[in-house]
PDB file of C-alpha atoms and ligand atoms in Angstrom:
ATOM      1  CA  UNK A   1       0.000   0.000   0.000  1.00 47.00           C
ATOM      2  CA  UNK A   2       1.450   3.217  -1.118  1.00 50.00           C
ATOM      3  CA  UNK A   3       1.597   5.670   2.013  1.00 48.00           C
ATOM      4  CA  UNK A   4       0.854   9.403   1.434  1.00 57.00           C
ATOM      5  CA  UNK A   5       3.748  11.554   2.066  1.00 69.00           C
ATOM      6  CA  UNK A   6       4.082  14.574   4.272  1.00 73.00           C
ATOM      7  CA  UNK A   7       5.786  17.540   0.898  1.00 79.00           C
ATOM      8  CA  UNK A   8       7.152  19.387   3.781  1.00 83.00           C
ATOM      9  CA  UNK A   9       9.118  16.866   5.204  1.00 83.00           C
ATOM     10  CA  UNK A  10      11.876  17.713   3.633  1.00 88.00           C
ATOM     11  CA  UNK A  11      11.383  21.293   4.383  1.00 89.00           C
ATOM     12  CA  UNK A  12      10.858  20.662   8.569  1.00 84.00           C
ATOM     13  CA  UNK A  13      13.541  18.241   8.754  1.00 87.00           C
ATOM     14  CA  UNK A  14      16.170  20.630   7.536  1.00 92.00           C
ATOM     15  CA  UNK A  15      15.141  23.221  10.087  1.00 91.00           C
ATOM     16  CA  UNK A  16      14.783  23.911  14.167  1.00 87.00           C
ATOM     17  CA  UNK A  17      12.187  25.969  14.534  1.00 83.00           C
ATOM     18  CA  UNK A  18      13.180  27.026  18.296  1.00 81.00           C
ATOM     19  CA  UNK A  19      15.840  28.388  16.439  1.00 88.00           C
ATOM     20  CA  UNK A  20      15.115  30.227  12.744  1.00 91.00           C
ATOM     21  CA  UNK A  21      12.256  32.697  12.565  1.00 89.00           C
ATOM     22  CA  UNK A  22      11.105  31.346   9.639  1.00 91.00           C
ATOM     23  CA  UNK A  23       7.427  30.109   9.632  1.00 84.00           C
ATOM     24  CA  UNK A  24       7.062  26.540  11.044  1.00 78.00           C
ATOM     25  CA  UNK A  25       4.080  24.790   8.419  1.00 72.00           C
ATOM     26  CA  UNK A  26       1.666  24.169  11.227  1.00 63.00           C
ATOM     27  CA  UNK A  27       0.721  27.761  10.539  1.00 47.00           C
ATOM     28  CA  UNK A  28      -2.414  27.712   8.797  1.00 46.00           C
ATOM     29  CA  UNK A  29      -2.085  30.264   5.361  1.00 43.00           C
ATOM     30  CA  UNK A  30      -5.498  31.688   4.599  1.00 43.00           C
ATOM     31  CA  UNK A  31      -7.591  29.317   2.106  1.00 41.00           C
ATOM     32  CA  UNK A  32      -8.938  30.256  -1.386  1.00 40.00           C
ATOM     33  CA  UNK A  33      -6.571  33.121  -2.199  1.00 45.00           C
ATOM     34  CA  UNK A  34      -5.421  33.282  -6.147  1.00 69.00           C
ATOM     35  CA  UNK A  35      -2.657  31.234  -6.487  1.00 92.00           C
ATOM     36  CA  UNK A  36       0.809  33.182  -5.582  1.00 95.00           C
ATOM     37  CA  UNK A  37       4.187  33.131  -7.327  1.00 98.00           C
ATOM     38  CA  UNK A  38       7.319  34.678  -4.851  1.00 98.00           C
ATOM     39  CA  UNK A  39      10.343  35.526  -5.697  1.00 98.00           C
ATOM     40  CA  UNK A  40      12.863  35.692  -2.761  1.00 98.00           C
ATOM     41  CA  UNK A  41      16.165  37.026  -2.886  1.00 98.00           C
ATOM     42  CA  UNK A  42      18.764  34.788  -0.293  1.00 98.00           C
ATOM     43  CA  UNK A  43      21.582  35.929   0.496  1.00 97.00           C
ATOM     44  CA  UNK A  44      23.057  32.634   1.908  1.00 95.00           C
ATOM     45  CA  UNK A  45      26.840  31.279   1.517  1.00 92.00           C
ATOM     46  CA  UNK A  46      25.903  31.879  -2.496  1.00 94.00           C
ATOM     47  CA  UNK A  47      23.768  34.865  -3.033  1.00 97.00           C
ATOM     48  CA  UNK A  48      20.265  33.536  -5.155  1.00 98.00           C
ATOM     49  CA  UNK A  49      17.044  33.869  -6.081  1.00 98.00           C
ATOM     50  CA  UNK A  50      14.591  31.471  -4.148  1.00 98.00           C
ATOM     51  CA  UNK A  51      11.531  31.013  -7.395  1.00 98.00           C
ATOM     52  CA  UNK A  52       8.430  29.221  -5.921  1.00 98.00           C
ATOM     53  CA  UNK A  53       4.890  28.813  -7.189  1.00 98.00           C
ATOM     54  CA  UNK A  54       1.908  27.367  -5.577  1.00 96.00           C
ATOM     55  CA  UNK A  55       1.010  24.050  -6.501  1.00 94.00           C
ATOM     56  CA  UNK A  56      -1.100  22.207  -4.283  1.00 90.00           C
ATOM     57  CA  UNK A  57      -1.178  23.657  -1.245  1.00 91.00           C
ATOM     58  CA  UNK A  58       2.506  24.197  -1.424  1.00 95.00           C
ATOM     59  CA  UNK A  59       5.335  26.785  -2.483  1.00 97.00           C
ATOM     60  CA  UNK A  60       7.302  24.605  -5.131  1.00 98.00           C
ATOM     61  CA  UNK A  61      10.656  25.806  -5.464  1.00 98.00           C
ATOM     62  CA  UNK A  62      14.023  26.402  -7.288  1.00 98.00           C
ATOM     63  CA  UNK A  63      17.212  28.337  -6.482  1.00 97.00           C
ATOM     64  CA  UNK A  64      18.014  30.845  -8.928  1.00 98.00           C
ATOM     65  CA  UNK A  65      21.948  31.771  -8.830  1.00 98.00           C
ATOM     66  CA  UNK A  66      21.742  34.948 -11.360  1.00 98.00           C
ATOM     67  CA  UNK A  67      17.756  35.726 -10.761  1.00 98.00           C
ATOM     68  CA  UNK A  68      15.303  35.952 -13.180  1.00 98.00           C
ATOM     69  CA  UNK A  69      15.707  37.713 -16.672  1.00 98.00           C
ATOM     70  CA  UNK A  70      13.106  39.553 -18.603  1.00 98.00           C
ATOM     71  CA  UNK A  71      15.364  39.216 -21.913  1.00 98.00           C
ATOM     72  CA  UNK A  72      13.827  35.785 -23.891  1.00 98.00           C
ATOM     73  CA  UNK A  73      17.694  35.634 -24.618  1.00 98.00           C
ATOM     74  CA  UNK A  74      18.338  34.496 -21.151  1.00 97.00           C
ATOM     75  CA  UNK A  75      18.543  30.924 -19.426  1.00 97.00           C
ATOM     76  CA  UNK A  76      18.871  31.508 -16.043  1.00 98.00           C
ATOM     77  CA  UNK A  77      19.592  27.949 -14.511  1.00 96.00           C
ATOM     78  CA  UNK A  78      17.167  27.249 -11.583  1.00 97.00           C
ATOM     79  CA  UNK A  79      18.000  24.194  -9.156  1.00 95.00           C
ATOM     80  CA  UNK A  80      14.884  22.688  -7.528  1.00 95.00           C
ATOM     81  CA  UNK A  81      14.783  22.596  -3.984  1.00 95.00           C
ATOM     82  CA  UNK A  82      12.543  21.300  -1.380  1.00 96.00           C
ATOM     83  CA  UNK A  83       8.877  22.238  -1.142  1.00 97.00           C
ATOM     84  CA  UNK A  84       7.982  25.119   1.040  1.00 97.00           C
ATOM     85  CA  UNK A  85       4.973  26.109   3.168  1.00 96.00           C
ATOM     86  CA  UNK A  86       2.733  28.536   1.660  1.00 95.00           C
ATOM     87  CA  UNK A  87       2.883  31.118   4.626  1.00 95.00           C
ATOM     88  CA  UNK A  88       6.824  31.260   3.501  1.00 97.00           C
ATOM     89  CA  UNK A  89       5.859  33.562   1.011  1.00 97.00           C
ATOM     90  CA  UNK A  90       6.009  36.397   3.457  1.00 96.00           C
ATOM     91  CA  UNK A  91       8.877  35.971   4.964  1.00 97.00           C
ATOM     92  CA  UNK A  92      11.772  38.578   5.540  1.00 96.00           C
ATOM     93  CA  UNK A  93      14.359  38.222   7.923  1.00 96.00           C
ATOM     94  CA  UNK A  94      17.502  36.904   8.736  1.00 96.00           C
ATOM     95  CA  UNK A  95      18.282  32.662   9.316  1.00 95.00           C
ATOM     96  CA  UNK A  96      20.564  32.396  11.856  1.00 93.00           C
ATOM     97  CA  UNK A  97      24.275  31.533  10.575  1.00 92.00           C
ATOM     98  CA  UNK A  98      24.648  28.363  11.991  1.00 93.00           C
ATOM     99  CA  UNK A  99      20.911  27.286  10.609  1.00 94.00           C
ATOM    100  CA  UNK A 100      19.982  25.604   7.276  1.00 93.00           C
ATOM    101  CA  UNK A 101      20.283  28.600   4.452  1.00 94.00           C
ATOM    102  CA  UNK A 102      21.475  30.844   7.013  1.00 95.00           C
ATOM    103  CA  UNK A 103      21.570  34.733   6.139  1.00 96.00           C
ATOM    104  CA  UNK A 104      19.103  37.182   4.884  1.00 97.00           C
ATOM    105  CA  UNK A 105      15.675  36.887   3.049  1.00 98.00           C
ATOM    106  CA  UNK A 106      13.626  39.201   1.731  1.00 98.00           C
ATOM    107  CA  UNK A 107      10.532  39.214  -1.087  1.00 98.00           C
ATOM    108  CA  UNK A 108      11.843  40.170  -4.421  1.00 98.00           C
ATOM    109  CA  UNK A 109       8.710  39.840  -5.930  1.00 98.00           C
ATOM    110  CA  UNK A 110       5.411  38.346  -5.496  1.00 98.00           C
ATOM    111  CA  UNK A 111       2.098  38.394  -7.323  1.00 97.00           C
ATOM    112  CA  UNK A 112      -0.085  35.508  -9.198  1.00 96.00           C
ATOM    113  CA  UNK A 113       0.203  33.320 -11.638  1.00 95.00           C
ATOM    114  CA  UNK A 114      -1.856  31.360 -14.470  1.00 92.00           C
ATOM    115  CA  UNK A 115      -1.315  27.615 -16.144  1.00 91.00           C
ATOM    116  CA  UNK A 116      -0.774  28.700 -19.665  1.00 92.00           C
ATOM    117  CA  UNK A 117      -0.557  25.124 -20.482  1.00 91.00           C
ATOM    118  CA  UNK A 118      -3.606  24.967 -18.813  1.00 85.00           C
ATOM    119  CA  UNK A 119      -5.255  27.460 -21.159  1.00 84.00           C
ATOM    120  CA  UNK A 120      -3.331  26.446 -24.409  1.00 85.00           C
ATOM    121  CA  UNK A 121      -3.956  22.891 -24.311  1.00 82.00           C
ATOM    122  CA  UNK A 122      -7.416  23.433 -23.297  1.00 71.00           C
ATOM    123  CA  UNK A 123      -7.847  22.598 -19.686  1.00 68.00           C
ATOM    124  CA  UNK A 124      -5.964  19.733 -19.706  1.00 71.00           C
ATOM    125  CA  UNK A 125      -2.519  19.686 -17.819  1.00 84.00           C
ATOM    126  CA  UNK A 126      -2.642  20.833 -13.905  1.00 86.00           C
ATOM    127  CA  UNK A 127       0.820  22.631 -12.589  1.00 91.00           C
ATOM    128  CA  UNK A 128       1.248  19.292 -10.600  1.00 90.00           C
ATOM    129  CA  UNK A 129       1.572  17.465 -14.226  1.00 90.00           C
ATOM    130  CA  UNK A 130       3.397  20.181 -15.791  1.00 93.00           C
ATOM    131  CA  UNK A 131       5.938  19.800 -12.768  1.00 95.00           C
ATOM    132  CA  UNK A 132       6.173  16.314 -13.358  1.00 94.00           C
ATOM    133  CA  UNK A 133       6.450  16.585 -17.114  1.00 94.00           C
ATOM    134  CA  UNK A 134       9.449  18.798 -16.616  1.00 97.00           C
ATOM    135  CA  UNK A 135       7.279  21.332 -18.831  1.00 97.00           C
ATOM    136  CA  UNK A 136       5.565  24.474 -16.800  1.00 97.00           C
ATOM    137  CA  UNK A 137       4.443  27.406 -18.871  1.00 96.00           C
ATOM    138  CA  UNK A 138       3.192  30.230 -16.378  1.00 95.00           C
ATOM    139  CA  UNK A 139       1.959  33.897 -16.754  1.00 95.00           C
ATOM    140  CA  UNK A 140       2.924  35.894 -13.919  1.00 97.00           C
ATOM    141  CA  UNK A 141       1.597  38.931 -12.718  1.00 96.00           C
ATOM    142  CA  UNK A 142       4.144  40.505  -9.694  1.00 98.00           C
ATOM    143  CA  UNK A 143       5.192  43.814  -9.599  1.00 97.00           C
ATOM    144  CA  UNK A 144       8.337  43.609 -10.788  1.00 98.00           C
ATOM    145  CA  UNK A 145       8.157  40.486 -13.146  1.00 98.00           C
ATOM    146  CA  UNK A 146       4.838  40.129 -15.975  1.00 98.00           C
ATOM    147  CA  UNK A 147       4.423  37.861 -18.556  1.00 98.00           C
ATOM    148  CA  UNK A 148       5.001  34.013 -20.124  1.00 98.00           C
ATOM    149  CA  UNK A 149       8.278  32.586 -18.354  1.00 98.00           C
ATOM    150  CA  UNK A 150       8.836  28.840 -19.083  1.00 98.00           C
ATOM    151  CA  UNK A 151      10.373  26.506 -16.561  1.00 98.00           C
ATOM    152  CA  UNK A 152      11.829  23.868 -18.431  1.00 98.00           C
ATOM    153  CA  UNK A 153      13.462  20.351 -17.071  1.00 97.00           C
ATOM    154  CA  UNK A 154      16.875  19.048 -18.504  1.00 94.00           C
ATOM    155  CA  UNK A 155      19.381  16.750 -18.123  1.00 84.00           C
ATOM    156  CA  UNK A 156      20.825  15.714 -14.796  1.00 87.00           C
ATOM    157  CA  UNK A 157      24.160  17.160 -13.219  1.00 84.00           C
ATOM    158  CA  UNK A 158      26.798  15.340 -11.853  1.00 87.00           C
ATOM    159  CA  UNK A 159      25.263  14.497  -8.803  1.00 86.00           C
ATOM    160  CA  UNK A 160      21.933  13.168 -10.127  1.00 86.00           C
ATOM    161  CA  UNK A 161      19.835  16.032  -9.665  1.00 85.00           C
ATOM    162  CA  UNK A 162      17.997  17.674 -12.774  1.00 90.00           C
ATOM    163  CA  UNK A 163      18.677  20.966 -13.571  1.00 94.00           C
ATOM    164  CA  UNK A 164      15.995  23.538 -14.975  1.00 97.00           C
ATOM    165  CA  UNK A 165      15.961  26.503 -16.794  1.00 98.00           C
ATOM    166  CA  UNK A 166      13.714  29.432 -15.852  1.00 98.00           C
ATOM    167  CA  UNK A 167      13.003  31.330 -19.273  1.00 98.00           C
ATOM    168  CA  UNK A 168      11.246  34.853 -20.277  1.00 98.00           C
ATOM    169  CA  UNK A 169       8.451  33.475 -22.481  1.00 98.00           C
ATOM    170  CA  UNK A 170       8.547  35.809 -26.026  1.00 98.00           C
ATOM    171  CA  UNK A 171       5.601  38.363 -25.542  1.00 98.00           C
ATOM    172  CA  UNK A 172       4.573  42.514 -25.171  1.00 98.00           C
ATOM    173  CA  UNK A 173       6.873  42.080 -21.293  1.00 98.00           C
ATOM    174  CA  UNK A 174       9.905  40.910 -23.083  1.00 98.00           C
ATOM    175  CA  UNK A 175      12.310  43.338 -22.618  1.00 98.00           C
ATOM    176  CA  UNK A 176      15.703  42.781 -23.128  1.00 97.00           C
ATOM    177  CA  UNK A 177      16.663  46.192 -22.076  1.00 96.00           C
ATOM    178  CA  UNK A 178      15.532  45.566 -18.521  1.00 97.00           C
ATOM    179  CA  UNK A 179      17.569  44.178 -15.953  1.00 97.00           C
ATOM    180  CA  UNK A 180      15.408  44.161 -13.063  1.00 97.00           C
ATOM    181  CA  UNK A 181      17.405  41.701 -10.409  1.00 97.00           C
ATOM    182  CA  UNK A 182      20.428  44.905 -10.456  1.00 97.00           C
ATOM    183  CA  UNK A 183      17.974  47.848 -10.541  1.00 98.00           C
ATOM    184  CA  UNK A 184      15.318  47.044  -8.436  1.00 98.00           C
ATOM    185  CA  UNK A 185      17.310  45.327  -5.693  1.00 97.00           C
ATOM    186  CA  UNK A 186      15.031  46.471  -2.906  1.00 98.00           C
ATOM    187  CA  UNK A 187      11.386  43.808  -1.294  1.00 98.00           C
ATOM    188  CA  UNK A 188       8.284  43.934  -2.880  1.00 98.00           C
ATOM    189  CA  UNK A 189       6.806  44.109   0.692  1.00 96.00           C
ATOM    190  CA  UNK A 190       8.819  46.597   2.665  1.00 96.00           C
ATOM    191  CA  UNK A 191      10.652  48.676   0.106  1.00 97.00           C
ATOM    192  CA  UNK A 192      13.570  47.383   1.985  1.00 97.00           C
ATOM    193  CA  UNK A 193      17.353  46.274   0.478  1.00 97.00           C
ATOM    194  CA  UNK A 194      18.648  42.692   1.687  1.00 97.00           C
ATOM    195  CA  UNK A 195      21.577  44.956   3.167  1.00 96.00           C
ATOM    196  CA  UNK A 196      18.863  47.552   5.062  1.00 97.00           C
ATOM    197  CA  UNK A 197      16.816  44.253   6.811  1.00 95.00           C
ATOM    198  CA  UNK A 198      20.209  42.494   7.740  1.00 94.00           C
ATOM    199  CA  UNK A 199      21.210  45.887   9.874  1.00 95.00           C
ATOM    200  CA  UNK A 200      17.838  46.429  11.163  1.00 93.00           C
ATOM    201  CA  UNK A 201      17.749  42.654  12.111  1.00 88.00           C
ATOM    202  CA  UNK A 202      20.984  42.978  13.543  1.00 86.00           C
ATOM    203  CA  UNK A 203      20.070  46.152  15.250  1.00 89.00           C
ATOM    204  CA  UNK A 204      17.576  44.346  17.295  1.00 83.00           C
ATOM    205  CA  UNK A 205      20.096  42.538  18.903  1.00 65.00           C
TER     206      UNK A 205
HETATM  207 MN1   MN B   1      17.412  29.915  -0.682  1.00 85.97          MN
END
């Protein structure tokens, strides 16, 4: 008999929660919201961009070394990571050094999304198959980021793990000429830079 599994197990059993502030999954999000797309910006021992979209009931996820591109140009490499609660999608702060992905977090960017598969191929492939395919097509509507990006699966790395590729879709919010990650550095919550919540953080003491 095949045993449901916890998709946050992965995601509590890499974390103390007496210890990071991030939000422990027993917090309940609030039900039938639109479903959200975040963009957080990490600065761990790498600096990256944490990509996650809402797929049943959770954040799935992908680290983004260089950050998202609007330029169709682009493939930004994006390394999939464990599932994350949905009530992560607010979070801002600073993980303790000596925690899992210590350093600073803050919300890059954050809005809804749409299946475009979904609506191309009339109704017929959920995000949950598109993430298993390998093959999600999304239209995202954040305040920083707009438009068709594709997240497409590829061929393993050395370790085993598949790599993705996190691609501006070709449409009107193409724009090669933008380079958002470098000049709109600062949270699509607070206004704040990474640098501005580590000293505040820090300030508390
Ligand atoms: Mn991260």
């Amino acid at each position: 008999m095949i045993k449901k599994t916890d998709p946050l197990q992965a995601y509590r059993s890499l974390r103390d929660f007496r210890k990071t502030p991030e939000p422990s999954p027993e917090e309940k999000s609030a039900p039938g919201e639109d479903r959200i797309f975040v963009i957080q910006k990490h600065d761990a021992s790498n600096l990256h961009y944490d990509f996650r979209l809402e797929v049943d009931g959770v954040l799935k996820s992908w680290a983004v070394p260089k950050g998202p591109s609007t330029d169709p140009s682009e493939k930004r490499l994006a390394v999939p990571t464990e599932d994350h609660p949905l009530e992560y999608a607010d979070f801002e702060g600073v993980i303790p050094a000596d925690e899992y992905g210590g350093g600073t977090v803050i919300v890059w960017d954050k809005g809804t999304y749409r299946n475009l598969r979904q609506e191309k191929e009339g109704g017929a492939v959920t995000m949950a198959e598109a993430f298993s395919e390998g093959k999600i097509e999304i239209f995202l509507e954040g305040k920083k980021l707009a438009g068709g990006y594709a997240l497409i699966r590829t061929a393993k790395d050395r370790s085993g793990k598949f790599r993705w590729l996190l691609i501006k879709m070709k449409d009107d919010k193409a724009d090669p000429g933008r380079n958002p990650v470098m000049t709109e550095p600062e949270s699509a919550l607070t206004g704040r830079t990474i640098e501005e919540v580590a000293r505040e953080e820090a300030s508390k003491g």
